[in-house]
Coordinates of C-alpha atoms in Angstrom, one line a residue:
X11 CA 49.4 -42.3 87.0
X12 CA 51.7 -45.4 86.9
X13 CA 49.2 -47.6 85.6
X14 CA 48.4 -48.6 81.5
X15 CA 45.9 -45.0 81.4
X16 CA 48.4 -43.0 81.2
X17 CA 48.5 -44.8 77.4
X18 CA 45.6 -43.2 76.4
X19 CA 44.5 -43.1 72.6
X20 CA 48.1 -44.9 72.1
X21 CA 46.4 -48.1 73.2
X22 CA 47.0 -50.7 70.0
X23 CA 44.7 -52.7 72.4
X24 CA 47.2 -55.8 72.1
X25 CA 46.2 -56.8 76.2
X26 CA 48.9 -58.0 77.7
X27 CA 48.1 -55.3 79.9
X28 CA 45.4 -57.5 81.3
X29 CA 47.4 -60.6 80.5
X30 CA 50.6 -59.1 83.0
X31 CA 48.9 -58.1 85.5
X32 CA 49.0 -59.6 89.0
X33 CA 46.0 -58.6 90.6
X34 CA 43.5 -59.0 88.3
X35 CA 42.6 -55.6 87.7
X36 CA 42.4 -54.4 84.2
X37 CA 39.7 -55.4 81.6
X38 CA 39.3 -54.0 78.0
X39 CA 35.6 -52.0 77.6
X40 CA 34.0 -51.8 73.8
X41 CA 34.1 -47.3 72.9
X42 CA 31.2 -45.7 70.7
X43 CA 33.6 -46.3 67.8
X44 CA 33.6 -50.1 68.9
X45 CA 37.6 -50.6 69.5
X46 CA 38.9 -51.7 72.6
X47 CA 40.8 -50.6 75.5
X48 CA 41.3 -50.8 79.4
X49 CA 40.0 -49.9 82.5
X50 CA 41.4 -49.9 85.7
X51 CA 40.0 -50.9 89.3
X52 CA 42.0 -48.6 91.0
X53 CA 41.2 -50.7 94.5
X54 CA 42.9 -53.5 93.3
X55 CA 45.4 -51.7 91.4
X56 CA 49.5 -51.9 93.7
X57 CA 50.9 -49.2 91.3
X58 CA 53.5 -52.2 90.2
X59 CA 53.9 -50.8 86.9
X60 CA 54.5 -54.5 85.6
X61 CA 51.4 -53.3 82.6
X62 CA 53.6 -50.6 81.6
X63 CA 56.5 -52.9 81.3
X64 CA 54.1 -55.6 79.3
X65 CA 53.0 -52.3 76.9
X66 CA 54.7 -52.0 74.1
X67 CA 53.4 -48.5 74.0
X68 CA 55.2 -47.8 76.9
X69 CA 58.2 -50.0 76.9
X70 CA 60.7 -50.3 74.6
X71 CA 60.8 -54.2 72.2
X72 CA 63.4 -55.9 70.8
X73 CA 63.3 -54.3 67.4
X74 CA 65.4 -55.3 64.0
X75 CA 67.0 -53.8 61.3
X76 CA 68.7 -55.4 59.2
X77 CA 66.7 -57.9 56.6
X78 CA 67.3 -60.0 53.7
X79 CA 64.3 -59.0 51.5
X80 CA 62.7 -61.7 49.0
X81 CA 60.0 -61.9 46.5
X82 CA 58.2 -65.4 47.7
X83 CA 55.6 -67.3 46.3
X84 CA 54.4 -70.9 47.4
X85 CA 55.1 -73.7 44.8
X86 CA 51.7 -75.2 45.2
X87 CA 49.0 -73.5 43.7
X88 CA 46.0 -74.9 45.4
X89 CA 47.3 -73.5 48.4
X90 CA 48.4 -70.1 47.2
X91 CA 44.6 -69.4 45.0
X92 CA 43.1 -70.1 49.1
X93 CA 46.4 -67.6 50.8
X94 CA 46.2 -63.4 50.9
X95 CA 49.5 -63.4 48.6
X96 CA 52.1 -65.5 47.8
X97 CA 51.7 -67.4 50.3
X98 CA 54.5 -68.2 52.1
X99 CA 52.6 -67.8 55.6
X100 CA 51.3 -71.3 54.7
X101 CA 54.7 -74.1 54.4
X102 CA 56.2 -71.9 57.9
X103 CA 53.2 -72.6 59.7
X104 CA 52.2 -76.0 58.5
X105 CA 56.0 -77.2 58.6
X106 CA 55.8 -76.2 62.8
X107 CA 52.9 -78.7 63.0
X108 CA 54.2 -81.6 61.9
X109 CA 57.0 -81.1 64.6
X110 CA 54.8 -81.0 67.2
X111 CA 53.7 -77.0 67.4
X112 CA 51.2 -75.1 67.7
X113 CA 50.6 -71.7 66.0
X114 CA 48.6 -69.0 66.8
X115 CA 47.2 -66.5 64.9
X116 CA 44.1 -64.5 63.2
X117 CA 40.9 -66.5 62.2
X118 CA 37.0 -65.9 62.7
X119 CA 34.5 -67.3 64.7
X120 CA 31.1 -68.7 64.1
X121 CA 30.0 -65.0 64.3
X122 CA 33.1 -63.8 62.2
X123 CA 34.1 -62.0 64.7
X124 CA 38.2 -62.2 64.2
X125 CA 39.8 -63.4 67.4
X126 CA 43.5 -65.0 67.7
X127 CA 43.6 -69.0 67.9
X128 CA 45.3 -71.5 68.3
X129 CA 45.8 -74.2 65.4
X130 CA 47.3 -77.6 65.9
X131 CA 46.7 -79.4 63.2
X132 CA 46.6 -78.1 59.2
X133 CA 43.0 -77.9 59.0
X134 CA 42.7 -75.9 62.0
X135 CA 45.6 -73.9 60.1
X136 CA 43.3 -73.4 57.5
X137 CA 41.2 -71.2 58.8
X138 CA 44.0 -69.1 60.4
X139 CA 44.9 -68.0 55.8
X140 CA 43.5 -65.3 54.7
X141 CA 43.1 -61.5 55.9
X142 CA 41.1 -60.2 58.4
X143 CA 40.8 -56.5 57.1
X144 CA 39.5 -56.1 61.1
X145 CA 41.4 -55.4 64.2
X146 CA 41.4 -59.1 65.9
X147 CA 41.6 -59.8 69.7
X148 CA 44.0 -61.0 71.7
X149 CA 42.7 -62.0 75.1
X150 CA 44.5 -64.1 76.7
X151 CA 45.9 -65.6 74.2
X152 CA 49.8 -64.2 74.6
X153 CA 49.2 -66.6 78.2
X154 CA 48.4 -69.0 76.5
X155 CA 51.9 -68.7 74.3
X156 CA 53.5 -68.5 77.0
X157 CA 51.6 -72.4 78.7
X158 CA 53.1 -73.7 75.0
X159 CA 56.7 -72.3 75.4
X160 CA 57.0 -73.6 78.7
X161 CA 56.7 -76.9 78.7
X162 CA 58.7 -76.7 74.8
X163 CA 55.9 -77.1 72.3
X164 CA 57.5 -74.9 68.8
X165 CA 55.2 -71.5 69.1
X166 CA 54.7 -69.7 65.5
X167 CA 53.1 -66.6 66.5
X168 CA 51.8 -64.4 63.9
X169 CA 50.2 -61.0 63.8
X170 CA 50.9 -56.9 63.2
X171 CA 53.2 -55.4 64.4
X172 CA 51.6 -54.4 67.4
X173 CA 50.3 -57.5 68.5
X174 CA 54.0 -59.4 68.2
X175 CA 55.7 -56.8 69.9
X176 CA 52.7 -57.5 72.6
X177 CA 53.5 -61.1 73.0
X178 CA 57.4 -59.6 72.8
X179 CA 56.8 -56.9 75.8
X180 CA 54.6 -59.8 77.4
X181 CA 57.6 -62.0 78.4
X182 CA 59.4 -59.7 79.4
X183 CA 61.9 -59.4 75.5
X184 CA 63.0 -63.2 76.9
X185 CA 64.8 -64.6 73.8
X186 CA 62.5 -67.8 74.0
X187 CA 64.4 -70.3 71.1
X188 CA 61.6 -72.5 70.4
X189 CA 59.1 -69.4 69.6
X190 CA 58.9 -67.6 65.9
X191 CA 57.7 -64.5 65.7
X192 CA 55.5 -63.4 62.5
X193 CA 54.4 -60.3 62.0
X194 CA 51.8 -58.9 59.1
X195 CA 52.5 -55.5 57.7
X196 CA 49.8 -54.1 58.7
X197 CA 48.3 -50.6 57.3
X198 CA 45.3 -49.9 60.5
X199 CA 42.6 -51.2 61.7
X200 CA 39.0 -50.5 62.0
X201 CA 37.0 -51.6 64.7
X202 CA 34.9 -55.4 65.3
X203 CA 31.4 -53.2 65.5
X204 CA 32.0 -51.1 62.7
X205 CA 32.9 -55.0 59.9
X206 CA 29.9 -55.8 61.9
X207 CA 28.2 -53.3 61.2
X208 CA 28.9 -54.0 57.8
X209 CA 28.0 -57.0 57.3
X210 CA 24.2 -56.5 58.6
X211 CA 24.7 -54.2 55.8
X212 CA 25.4 -55.9 53.0
X213 CA 23.4 -59.1 54.8
X214 CA 20.5 -57.1 54.1
X215 CA 21.3 -56.5 49.9
X216 CA 22.1 -59.9 49.9
X217 CA 18.9 -61.3 50.9
X218 CA 19.8 -62.9 54.2
X219 CA 23.0 -62.5 57.0
X220 CA 26.4 -62.6 55.7
X221 CA 27.5 -65.7 57.1
X222 CA 31.1 -66.4 55.2
X223 CA 33.1 -63.5 54.6
X224 CA 36.9 -63.1 52.4
X225 CA 38.5 -60.2 51.9
X226 CA 40.8 -61.2 49.4
X227 CA 40.1 -63.7 46.6
X228 CA 41.3 -65.0 44.5
X229 CA 38.0 -67.5 42.4
X230 CA 37.7 -64.3 40.1
X231 CA 40.4 -62.1 39.0
X232 CA 43.0 -63.5 41.2
X233 CA 45.6 -61.8 43.7
X234 CA 43.8 -58.5 44.1
X235 CA 41.2 -56.5 46.6
X236 CA 38.7 -58.2 45.6
X237 CA 35.8 -59.4 48.3
X238 CA 33.6 -62.1 48.3
X239 CA 30.2 -62.3 50.4
X240 CA 28.3 -65.8 51.3
X241 CA 24.7 -65.5 52.9
X242 CA 22.9 -67.6 55.4
X243 CA 20.9 -68.3 51.7
X244 CA 23.5 -69.3 49.9
X245 CA 23.8 -66.1 48.2
X246 CA 27.2 -64.9 47.5
X247 CA 28.4 -61.7 46.4
X248 CA 31.5 -60.7 45.2
X249 CA 33.4 -57.0 44.4
X250 CA 36.0 -54.9 44.1
X251 CA 37.2 -53.5 47.2
X252 CA 37.8 -49.7 46.0
X253 CA 34.3 -50.3 45.2
X254 CA 32.7 -51.9 48.4
X255 CA 32.1 -49.4 51.0
X256 CA 33.9 -50.8 53.8
X257 CA 36.7 -52.0 52.2
X258 CA 36.9 -48.3 50.1
X259 CA 36.7 -47.0 53.9
X260 CA 39.9 -49.2 54.6
X261 CA 41.8 -48.8 51.9
X262 CA 41.6 -44.7 52.2
X263 CA 43.2 -44.9 55.7
X264 CA 39.2 -43.1 57.2
X265 CA 38.8 -46.2 60.1
X266 CA 41.7 -47.0 61.2
X267 CA 42.1 -47.8 65.6
X268 CA 43.6 -43.5 65.9
X269 CA 47.4 -45.6 67.2
X270 CA 46.7 -46.7 63.8
X271 CA 48.3 -43.3 62.3
X272 CA 50.9 -42.7 65.4
X273 CA 52.2 -46.5 64.7
X274 CA 56.0 -47.3 66.2
X275 CA 55.9 -50.4 64.3
X276 CA 54.8 -49.0 60.5
X277 CA 58.3 -48.7 59.3
X278 CA 61.8 -51.1 58.1
X279 CA 63.2 -51.8 61.9
X280 CA 60.6 -55.0 62.2
X281 CA 59.0 -57.0 65.6
X282 CA 58.5 -60.7 63.8
X283 CA 61.5 -62.8 63.4
X284 CA 60.0 -62.9 59.1
X285 CA 57.7 -60.3 58.2
X286 CA 55.7 -60.8 55.2
X287 CA 52.9 -58.7 53.3
X288 CA 51.8 -58.1 49.4
X289 CA 54.4 -57.5 46.7
X290 CA 52.2 -55.0 44.6
X291 CA 54.1 -53.8 41.9
X292 CA 56.5 -56.7 41.4
X293 CA 54.7 -56.6 38.2
X294 CA 56.7 -52.7 37.5
X295 CA 59.4 -54.3 38.9
X296 CA 59.9 -57.3 37.8
X297 CA 57.2 -58.5 35.7
X298 CA 58.7 -62.2 34.8
X299 CA 57.9 -62.6 38.4
X300 CA 54.5 -61.8 39.1
X301 CA 52.1 -64.0 38.9
X302 CA 48.2 -63.6 39.2
X303 CA 47.9 -66.0 41.8
X304 CA 49.6 -64.0 44.2
X305 CA 53.5 -62.8 45.5
X306 CA 55.1 -62.3 49.0
X307 CA 56.8 -59.6 50.4
X308 CA 59.0 -62.3 52.7
X309 CA 61.4 -60.1 54.7
X310 CA 63.7 -62.4 56.4
X311 CA 64.2 -59.9 59.8
X312 CA 66.3 -62.2 62.4
X313 CA 68.3 -65.0 62.4
X314 CA 65.6 -67.6 63.8
X315 CA 64.1 -66.2 60.8
X316 CA 67.1 -67.4 58.4
X317 CA 66.4 -71.0 59.5
X318 CA 62.8 -71.4 59.1
X319 CA 63.3 -69.7 55.9
X320 CA 65.4 -72.2 54.5
X321 CA 63.4 -75.3 56.0
X322 CA 61.2 -74.5 53.1
X323 CA 63.0 -72.3 50.4
X324 CA 62.8 -75.3 48.1
X325 CA 58.8 -74.8 47.8
X326 CA 58.9 -71.9 47.1
X327 CA 59.6 -69.5 43.9
X328 CA 61.9 -66.3 44.9
X329 CA 63.9 -63.5 44.2
X330 CA 65.8 -61.4 46.0
X331 CA 64.5 -57.4 46.4
X332 CA 65.2 -54.7 49.0
X333 CA 63.5 -52.9 51.2
X334 CA 63.2 -49.9 49.1
X335 CA 61.7 -51.5 46.3
X336 CA 59.5 -54.0 48.6
X337 CA 58.7 -50.3 50.1
X338 CA 56.9 -48.2 46.6
X339 CA 53.7 -49.9 47.6
X340 CA 53.5 -50.9 50.8
X341 CA 54.0 -47.2 52.5
X342 CA 53.7 -49.3 56.0
X343 CA 57.4 -50.5 55.6
X344 CA 58.0 -46.9 55.6
X345 CA 55.8 -45.1 58.0
X346 CA 52.3 -45.3 59.5
X347 CA 48.8 -44.1 57.3
X348 CA 48.4 -41.4 57.9
X349 CA 44.9 -40.2 59.6
X350 CA 42.1 -38.3 56.7
X351 CA 40.7 -35.0 58.6
X352 CA 37.3 -37.2 57.8
X353 CA 38.4 -39.1 60.9
X354 CA 36.8 -37.2 62.8
X355 CA 33.6 -37.9 62.6
X356 CA 34.0 -41.0 60.2
X357 CA 32.0 -43.5 63.1
X358 CA 30.1 -40.8 63.9
X359 CA 26.4 -42.6 63.4
X360 CA 27.2 -46.1 63.0
X361 CA 25.0 -47.3 65.8
X362 CA 21.6 -45.8 64.4
X363 CA 19.9 -46.8 60.9
X364 CA 23.2 -48.3 58.0
X365 CA 21.6 -47.8 55.0
X366 CA 22.0 -43.9 55.9
X367 CA 25.0 -43.7 58.2
X368 CA 27.3 -46.2 54.8
X369 CA 25.2 -43.5 52.7
X370 CA 26.5 -40.8 54.2
X371 CA 30.2 -41.7 55.8
X372 CA 31.5 -44.5 53.6
X373 CA 29.5 -45.0 50.1
X374 CA 32.4 -44.5 47.5
X375 CA 32.1 -42.1 44.6
X376 CA 32.5 -42.8 41.0
X377 CA 36.6 -42.8 40.5
X378 CA 36.0 -42.7 37.0
X379 CA 39.4 -43.8 36.4
X380 CA 39.7 -46.8 38.7
X381 CA 36.8 -48.1 37.3
X382 CA 39.6 -48.2 33.7
X383 CA 42.0 -49.3 35.4
X384 CA 40.4 -52.3 37.0
X385 CA 39.0 -53.4 33.0
X386 CA 43.2 -53.4 32.1
X387 CA 45.1 -56.7 33.6
X388 CA 47.4 -55.9 36.0
X389 CA 50.1 -58.1 33.5
X390 CA 49.5 -55.6 30.9
X391 CA 49.9 -53.1 33.8
X392 CA 53.3 -54.0 33.9
X393 CA 53.6 -54.6 31.0
X394 CA 52.9 -51.5 29.3
X395 CA 55.1 -49.0 32.2
X396 CA 57.8 -51.6 31.8
X397 CA 58.0 -50.9 27.7
X398 CA 57.6 -47.2 28.6
X399 CA 60.9 -47.6 30.2
X400 CA 62.7 -49.0 27.7

């Protein structure tokens, strides 16, 4: 078989194959779990192989091997407060927009569906800030990126490692001087269907449809794993991720796309010109640099990435680090997430009664130890551990 169907469950859902097909014979369908996979109209397929050459799983893409690793945080506290970690994405992206360029990244639509969009203004850019722990739809986006690149416009594309690799494969590994790729260290992605049903569950608990959701709200506790959901009635629900069914299942790797457990991009050889992540563990590695507003790992992988960093570094505070240190609590810089045995059945029952499904499949246990640890401020934890090392 000389088409994309041979990739099977290794498909990462980047939509490159659909966008590159010269016969428009590839479309995507949702499977029972809510993940999107390609299907081919065999009557139109000419077995040209372009879909496989444009697939980041089936074909090699350019990946960096020599990187500079930093810990960094944005000096502007207001921007940092609205960002997932240290806020470094915002100055990288705003620099491109201020130069007349465009930025592509993940945003929620009016239905809280995660989709890649094109941002041309700083107001649009705010939609791209913050983590969305669900798979983003990139259908048609690579075609839009290529169209912008070929006009000579500066483009920043941000996404997971496989999404950046998908864009590179779609572009035939052609080097565009006006393209800056920023990849985000990713644990894995649940399906949009699961997220929708979770929002339905949460809405019933909160007294109305959920209209706004943040996985990484800093309003009450600062940098950490705290969510905030706002219902149609105006009621707000906040909490710690490990105590929430959807969030807990995400953090414990139970609900990812099958390809995530065998991800070829979850390692220190990165697909982006710049890689961004939370600098988890900075309070242990360098307690003086810890900041409750957040700290980022910044990995500069290419000369192009270094040029972009040089333009914005004066807006940040940063310290040198290493891949070894950054990976200590960012395991996906070393390896893919491990597939738990419960992944075999975790999506079974998703179409039924949502409360019964959540209670049976997703609900976290008591985790008394985690509850106690949560009560200790992260800065105090870092200082205690630093003292014990002396």
